PDB file of C-alpha atoms in Angstrom:
ATOM      1  CA  MET A   1      86.064 133.264  97.309  1.00 86.00           C
ATOM      2  CA  PRO A   2      82.595 134.602  97.806  1.00 91.00           C
ATOM      3  CA  SER A   3      80.636 133.204 100.834  1.00 93.00           C
ATOM      4  CA  PHE A   4      77.902 133.709 103.262  1.00 94.00           C
ATOM      5  CA  ASP A   5      76.602 131.763 106.511  1.00 94.00           C
ATOM      6  CA  ILE A   6      73.144 130.346 106.925  1.00 94.00           C
ATOM      7  CA  VAL A   7      72.212 130.574 110.623  1.00 94.00           C
ATOM      8  CA  SER A   8      68.996 130.553 112.999  1.00 93.00           C
ATOM      9  CA  LYS A   9      69.131 133.293 115.602  1.00 92.00           C
ATOM     10  CA  THR A  10      66.300 134.940 117.568  1.00 91.00           C
ATOM     11  CA  ASP A  11      66.820 138.139 119.427  1.00 92.00           C
ATOM     12  CA  VAL A  12      66.276 137.140 123.017  1.00 92.00           C
ATOM     13  CA  HIS A  13      66.075 141.043 123.953  1.00 94.00           C
ATOM     14  CA  GLU A  14      62.680 141.438 121.515  1.00 94.00           C
ATOM     15  CA  VAL A  15      61.233 137.970 123.346  1.00 94.00           C
ATOM     16  CA  ASP A  16      61.809 139.730 126.546  1.00 95.00           C
ATOM     17  CA  ASN A  17      59.609 142.408 125.128  1.00 96.00           C
ATOM     18  CA  ALA A  18      57.177 140.463 123.680  1.00 95.00           C
ATOM     19  CA  ILE A  19      56.990 138.622 126.996  1.00 95.00           C
ATOM     20  CA  ALA A  20      56.475 141.811 128.744  1.00 96.00           C
ATOM     21  CA  GLY A  21      53.361 142.723 126.392  1.00 95.00           C
ATOM     22  CA  VAL A  22      52.132 139.577 127.291  1.00 94.00           C
ATOM     23  CA  ARG A  23      52.407 140.083 130.739  1.00 94.00           C
ATOM     24  CA  ARG A  24      50.560 143.781 130.451  1.00 95.00           C
ATOM     25  CA  GLU A  25      47.804 141.763 128.679  1.00 94.00           C
ATOM     26  CA  ILE A  26      47.122 139.420 131.110  1.00 93.00           C
ATOM     27  CA  GLU A  27      47.084 142.067 133.977  1.00 93.00           C
ATOM     28  CA  THR A  28      44.564 144.153 132.161  1.00 92.00           C
ATOM     29  CA  ARG A  29      42.069 141.603 130.464  1.00 91.00           C
ATOM     30  CA  PHE A  30      38.730 140.947 131.881  1.00 92.00           C
ATOM     31  CA  ASP A  31      39.119 137.138 131.353  1.00 89.00           C
ATOM     32  CA  PHE A  32      42.303 136.721 133.471  1.00 88.00           C
ATOM     33  CA  LYS A  33      40.973 138.830 136.671  1.00 89.00           C
ATOM     34  CA  GLY A  34      41.793 136.818 139.617  1.00 86.00           C
ATOM     35  CA  SER A  35      43.875 134.138 137.827  1.00 87.00           C
ATOM     36  CA  LYS A  36      47.379 133.056 138.354  1.00 89.00           C
ATOM     37  CA  CYS A  37      48.676 133.172 134.890  1.00 91.00           C
ATOM     38  CA  THR A  38      52.322 133.993 134.503  1.00 93.00           C
ATOM     39  CA  VAL A  39      54.875 134.058 131.600  1.00 95.00           C
ATOM     40  CA  GLU A  40      58.707 133.687 132.571  1.00 94.00           C
ATOM     41  CA  ARG A  41      61.785 133.125 130.606  1.00 93.00           C
ATOM     42  CA  THR A  42      65.035 131.281 131.556  1.00 91.00           C
ATOM     43  CA  GLU A  43      67.695 130.994 129.055  1.00 88.00           C
ATOM     44  CA  ASN A  44      66.211 129.695 125.664  1.00 90.00           C
ATOM     45  CA  ASP A  45      62.544 128.726 127.520  1.00 94.00           C
ATOM     46  CA  ILE A  46      59.529 130.478 128.054  1.00 95.00           C
ATOM     47  CA  VAL A  47      57.358 128.850 131.187  1.00 95.00           C
ATOM     48  CA  LEU A  48      53.556 129.528 130.400  1.00 95.00           C
ATOM     49  CA  LEU A  49      51.679 128.954 133.967  1.00 94.00           C
ATOM     50  CA  ALA A  50      47.985 128.970 133.440  1.00 93.00           C
ATOM     51  CA  ASP A  51      44.694 128.272 135.871  1.00 91.00           C
ATOM     52  CA  ASP A  52      43.192 125.601 133.213  1.00 89.00           C
ATOM     53  CA  ALA A  53      43.662 124.473 129.249  1.00 90.00           C
ATOM     54  CA  THR A  54      41.506 127.269 127.644  1.00 92.00           C
ATOM     55  CA  LYS A  55      43.454 130.312 129.447  1.00 92.00           C
ATOM     56  CA  LEU A  56      46.811 128.193 128.511  1.00 93.00           C
ATOM     57  CA  GLU A  57      45.261 128.342 124.924  1.00 94.00           C
ATOM     58  CA  GLN A  58      44.931 132.348 124.965  1.00 94.00           C
ATOM     59  CA  MET A  59      48.106 132.865 126.512  1.00 94.00           C
ATOM     60  CA  GLN A  60      50.038 131.055 123.638  1.00 94.00           C
ATOM     61  CA  GLU A  61      48.123 132.829 121.225  1.00 95.00           C
ATOM     62  CA  LEU A  62      49.154 136.144 122.967  1.00 95.00           C
ATOM     63  CA  LEU A  63      52.600 134.921 122.814  1.00 95.00           C
ATOM     64  CA  ARG A  64      52.577 134.201 119.075  1.00 95.00           C
ATOM     65  CA  VAL A  65      51.134 137.556 118.377  1.00 96.00           C
ATOM     66  CA  TYR A  66      53.206 139.738 120.690  1.00 96.00           C
ATOM     67  CA  VAL A  67      56.317 137.763 119.232  1.00 95.00           C
ATOM     68  CA  THR A  68      54.928 138.853 115.791  1.00 95.00           C
ATOM     69  CA  ARG A  69      54.369 142.361 116.524  1.00 95.00           C
ATOM     70  CA  ARG A  70      57.939 142.452 117.670  1.00 93.00           C
ATOM     71  CA  LYS A  71      58.962 141.588 114.009  1.00 93.00           C
ATOM     72  CA  LEU A  72      60.461 138.156 114.981  1.00 92.00           C
ATOM     73  CA  ASP A  73      59.087 134.879 113.387  1.00 91.00           C
ATOM     74  CA  ALA A  74      56.788 132.850 115.508  1.00 91.00           C
ATOM     75  CA  ALA A  75      58.227 129.478 113.971  1.00 91.00           C
ATOM     76  CA  ALA A  76      61.115 130.305 116.656  1.00 91.00           C
ATOM     77  CA  LEU A  77      59.094 129.025 119.179  1.00 93.00           C
ATOM     78  CA  ASP A  78      58.829 125.681 119.687  1.00 92.00           C
ATOM     79  CA  PHE A  79      55.252 124.696 121.484  1.00 90.00           C
ATOM     80  CA  SER A  80      55.837 120.880 120.887  1.00 88.00           C
ATOM     81  CA  ALA A  81      55.938 119.800 124.631  1.00 86.00           C
ATOM     82  CA  LYS A  82      53.096 118.949 126.033  1.00 91.00           C
ATOM     83  CA  PRO A  83      51.437 120.762 129.004  1.00 91.00           C
ATOM     84  CA  GLU A  84      52.131 119.616 132.277  1.00 92.00           C
ATOM     85  CA  ARG A  85      49.872 119.437 135.363  1.00 90.00           C
ATOM     86  CA  ALA A  86      51.576 121.784 138.001  1.00 85.00           C
ATOM     87  CA  ALA A  87      49.927 122.752 141.667  1.00 82.00           C
ATOM     88  CA  GLY A  88      46.416 122.120 141.863  1.00 81.00           C
ATOM     89  CA  ASP A  89      44.680 122.221 138.812  1.00 84.00           C
ATOM     90  CA  ALA A  90      47.114 124.708 137.218  1.00 90.00           C
ATOM     91  CA  LEU A  91      49.111 123.809 133.798  1.00 93.00           C
ATOM     92  CA  ARG A  92      52.648 124.537 133.043  1.00 94.00           C
ATOM     93  CA  HIS A  93      53.890 124.713 129.490  1.00 94.00           C
ATOM     94  CA  THR A  94      57.379 125.079 128.371  1.00 94.00           C
ATOM     95  CA  VAL A  95      57.904 126.648 124.857  1.00 94.00           C
ATOM     96  CA  THR A  96      61.625 126.381 123.901  1.00 93.00           C
ATOM     97  CA  ILE A  97      63.197 129.431 121.837  1.00 93.00           C
ATOM     98  CA  LYS A  98      64.879 127.615 118.716  1.00 91.00           C
ATOM     99  CA  GLN A  99      68.471 128.963 118.732  1.00 91.00           C
ATOM    100  CA  GLY A 100      71.120 127.706 116.018  1.00 91.00           C
ATOM    101  CA  ILE A 101      70.541 125.008 113.095  1.00 92.00           C
ATOM    102  CA  ALA A 102      70.282 121.310 114.557  1.00 90.00           C
ATOM    103  CA  GLN A 103      72.519 118.639 113.288  1.00 92.00           C
ATOM    104  CA  ASP A 104      70.055 116.761 111.333  1.00 92.00           C
ATOM    105  CA  LEU A 105      68.339 119.759 109.730  1.00 92.00           C
ATOM    106  CA  ALA A 106      72.194 121.048 108.753  1.00 93.00           C
ATOM    107  CA  LYS A 107      72.381 117.688 107.012  1.00 93.00           C
ATOM    108  CA  THR A 108      69.073 117.890 105.452  1.00 93.00           C
ATOM    109  CA  ILE A 109      70.151 121.606 103.952  1.00 93.00           C
ATOM    110  CA  VAL A 110      73.582 120.254 102.784  1.00 93.00           C
ATOM    111  CA  LYS A 111      72.058 117.192 100.853  1.00 94.00           C
ATOM    112  CA  GLY A 112      69.712 119.479  99.202  1.00 93.00           C
ATOM    113  CA  ILE A 113      72.333 121.806  97.764  1.00 93.00           C
ATOM    114  CA  LYS A 114      74.541 119.185  96.986  1.00 93.00           C
ATOM    115  CA  ASP A 115      71.533 117.003  95.201  1.00 93.00           C
ATOM    116  CA  SER A 116      71.066 120.108  93.317  1.00 91.00           C
ATOM    117  CA  LYS A 117      74.437 119.895  91.356  1.00 90.00           C
ATOM    118  CA  MET A 118      75.019 123.918  92.116  1.00 90.00           C
ATOM    119  CA  LYS A 119      78.672 124.778  92.139  1.00 92.00           C
ATOM    120  CA  VAL A 120      79.050 125.918  95.756  1.00 93.00           C
ATOM    121  CA  GLN A 121      80.479 124.196  98.789  1.00 94.00           C
ATOM    122  CA  VAL A 122      78.806 123.977 102.127  1.00 93.00           C
ATOM    123  CA  SER A 123      80.161 123.346 105.762  1.00 93.00           C
ATOM    124  CA  ILE A 124      78.761 122.792 108.914  1.00 93.00           C
ATOM    125  CA  GLN A 125      80.481 125.330 111.317  1.00 91.00           C
ATOM    126  CA  GLY A 126      78.718 124.363 114.691  1.00 89.00           C
ATOM    127  CA  ASP A 127      75.153 125.598 114.817  1.00 90.00           C
ATOM    128  CA  GLU A 128      75.399 127.344 111.552  1.00 91.00           C
ATOM    129  CA  LEU A 129      76.508 126.765 107.583  1.00 94.00           C
ATOM    130  CA  ARG A 130      79.435 128.265 105.435  1.00 94.00           C
ATOM    131  CA  VAL A 131      78.257 128.193 101.795  1.00 94.00           C
ATOM    132  CA  THR A 132      81.250 129.482  99.330  1.00 94.00           C
ATOM    133  CA  GLY A 133      81.427 129.426  95.444  1.00 93.00           C
ATOM    134  CA  LYS A 134      83.363 131.103  92.687  1.00 92.00           C
ATOM    135  CA  LYS A 135      80.281 133.346  91.365  1.00 91.00           C
ATOM    136  CA  ARG A 136      78.038 135.487  93.403  1.00 91.00           C
ATOM    137  CA  ASP A 137      75.102 134.482  91.529  1.00 92.00           C
ATOM    138  CA  ASP A 138      75.832 130.732  92.278  1.00 92.00           C
ATOM    139  CA  LEU A 139      75.475 131.903  96.004  1.00 92.00           C
ATOM    140  CA  GLN A 140      72.292 133.910  95.247  1.00 93.00           C
ATOM    141  CA  ASP A 141      70.802 130.508  93.623  1.00 93.00           C
ATOM    142  CA  ALA A 142      72.051 128.495  96.781  1.00 93.00           C
ATOM    143  CA  ILE A 143      69.994 131.124  98.821  1.00 93.00           C
ATOM    144  CA  ALA A 144      66.773 130.873  96.647  1.00 94.00           C
ATOM    145  CA  LEU A 145      67.374 127.062  97.044  1.00 93.00           C
ATOM    146  CA  VAL A 146      67.103 126.697 100.589  1.00 93.00           C
ATOM    147  CA  LYS A 147      64.340 129.443 100.698  1.00 93.00           C
ATOM    148  CA  ARG A 148      62.267 126.928  98.494  1.00 93.00           C
ATOM    149  CA  MET A 149      63.051 123.924 100.864  1.00 92.00           C
ATOM    150  CA  GLY A 150      60.385 125.163 102.877  1.00 88.00           C
ATOM    151  CA  ILE A 151      62.270 124.706 106.681  1.00 90.00           C
ATOM    152  CA  GLU A 152      60.019 125.503 109.188  1.00 87.00           C
ATOM    153  CA  GLN A 153      62.876 127.147 111.285  1.00 89.00           C
ATOM    154  CA  PRO A 154      63.462 130.503 110.584  1.00 91.00           C
ATOM    155  CA  LEU A 155      66.783 131.185 108.865  1.00 92.00           C
ATOM    156  CA  GLN A 156      68.886 134.187 108.088  1.00 92.00           C
ATOM    157  CA  TYR A 157      71.556 134.733 105.516  1.00 93.00           C
ATOM    158  CA  GLN A 158      74.625 136.502 106.839  1.00 93.00           C
ATOM    159  CA  ASN A 159      78.051 137.702 105.941  1.00 89.00           C
ATOM    160  CA  PHE A 160      77.510 137.912 102.483  1.00 87.00           C
ATOM    161  CA  ARG A 161      81.220 138.384 101.080  1.00 85.00           C
ATOM    162  CA  ASP A 162      82.457 138.910  97.509  1.00 80.00           C
TER     163      ASP A 162
END
């Protein structure tokens, strides 16, 4: 039976390259001279450390720009956590790299496909979804439907098999 997988994966090597670009720009920009602004990645988190709120906002924008330049979707970065106070007047902001599809989002996608009465089956397999159907056209319609759902997290459609 034809099938494909819906996944959400972010290439961490490209994120590392984007972070290196942000570091280079911070070192060379005049408005960052003499500041103690740093960017570091640990597993699926990026920690931005800035002297003040203005520099933190500029670093966030630089991170978005460099991630986009590396052909990644900036929506893969979750900036929702509040910046917290660090030593002195510095601010620390932890940005999460979205990996995998969360259970509630997976259930939303499954419900959307089932409500459309398409002739496909959707199963949740860990942090990804497997969509199977009898016809290739049905699977392509399912992909189009998921794209129209307007999900903020970047999704990839892989392992399309006949």
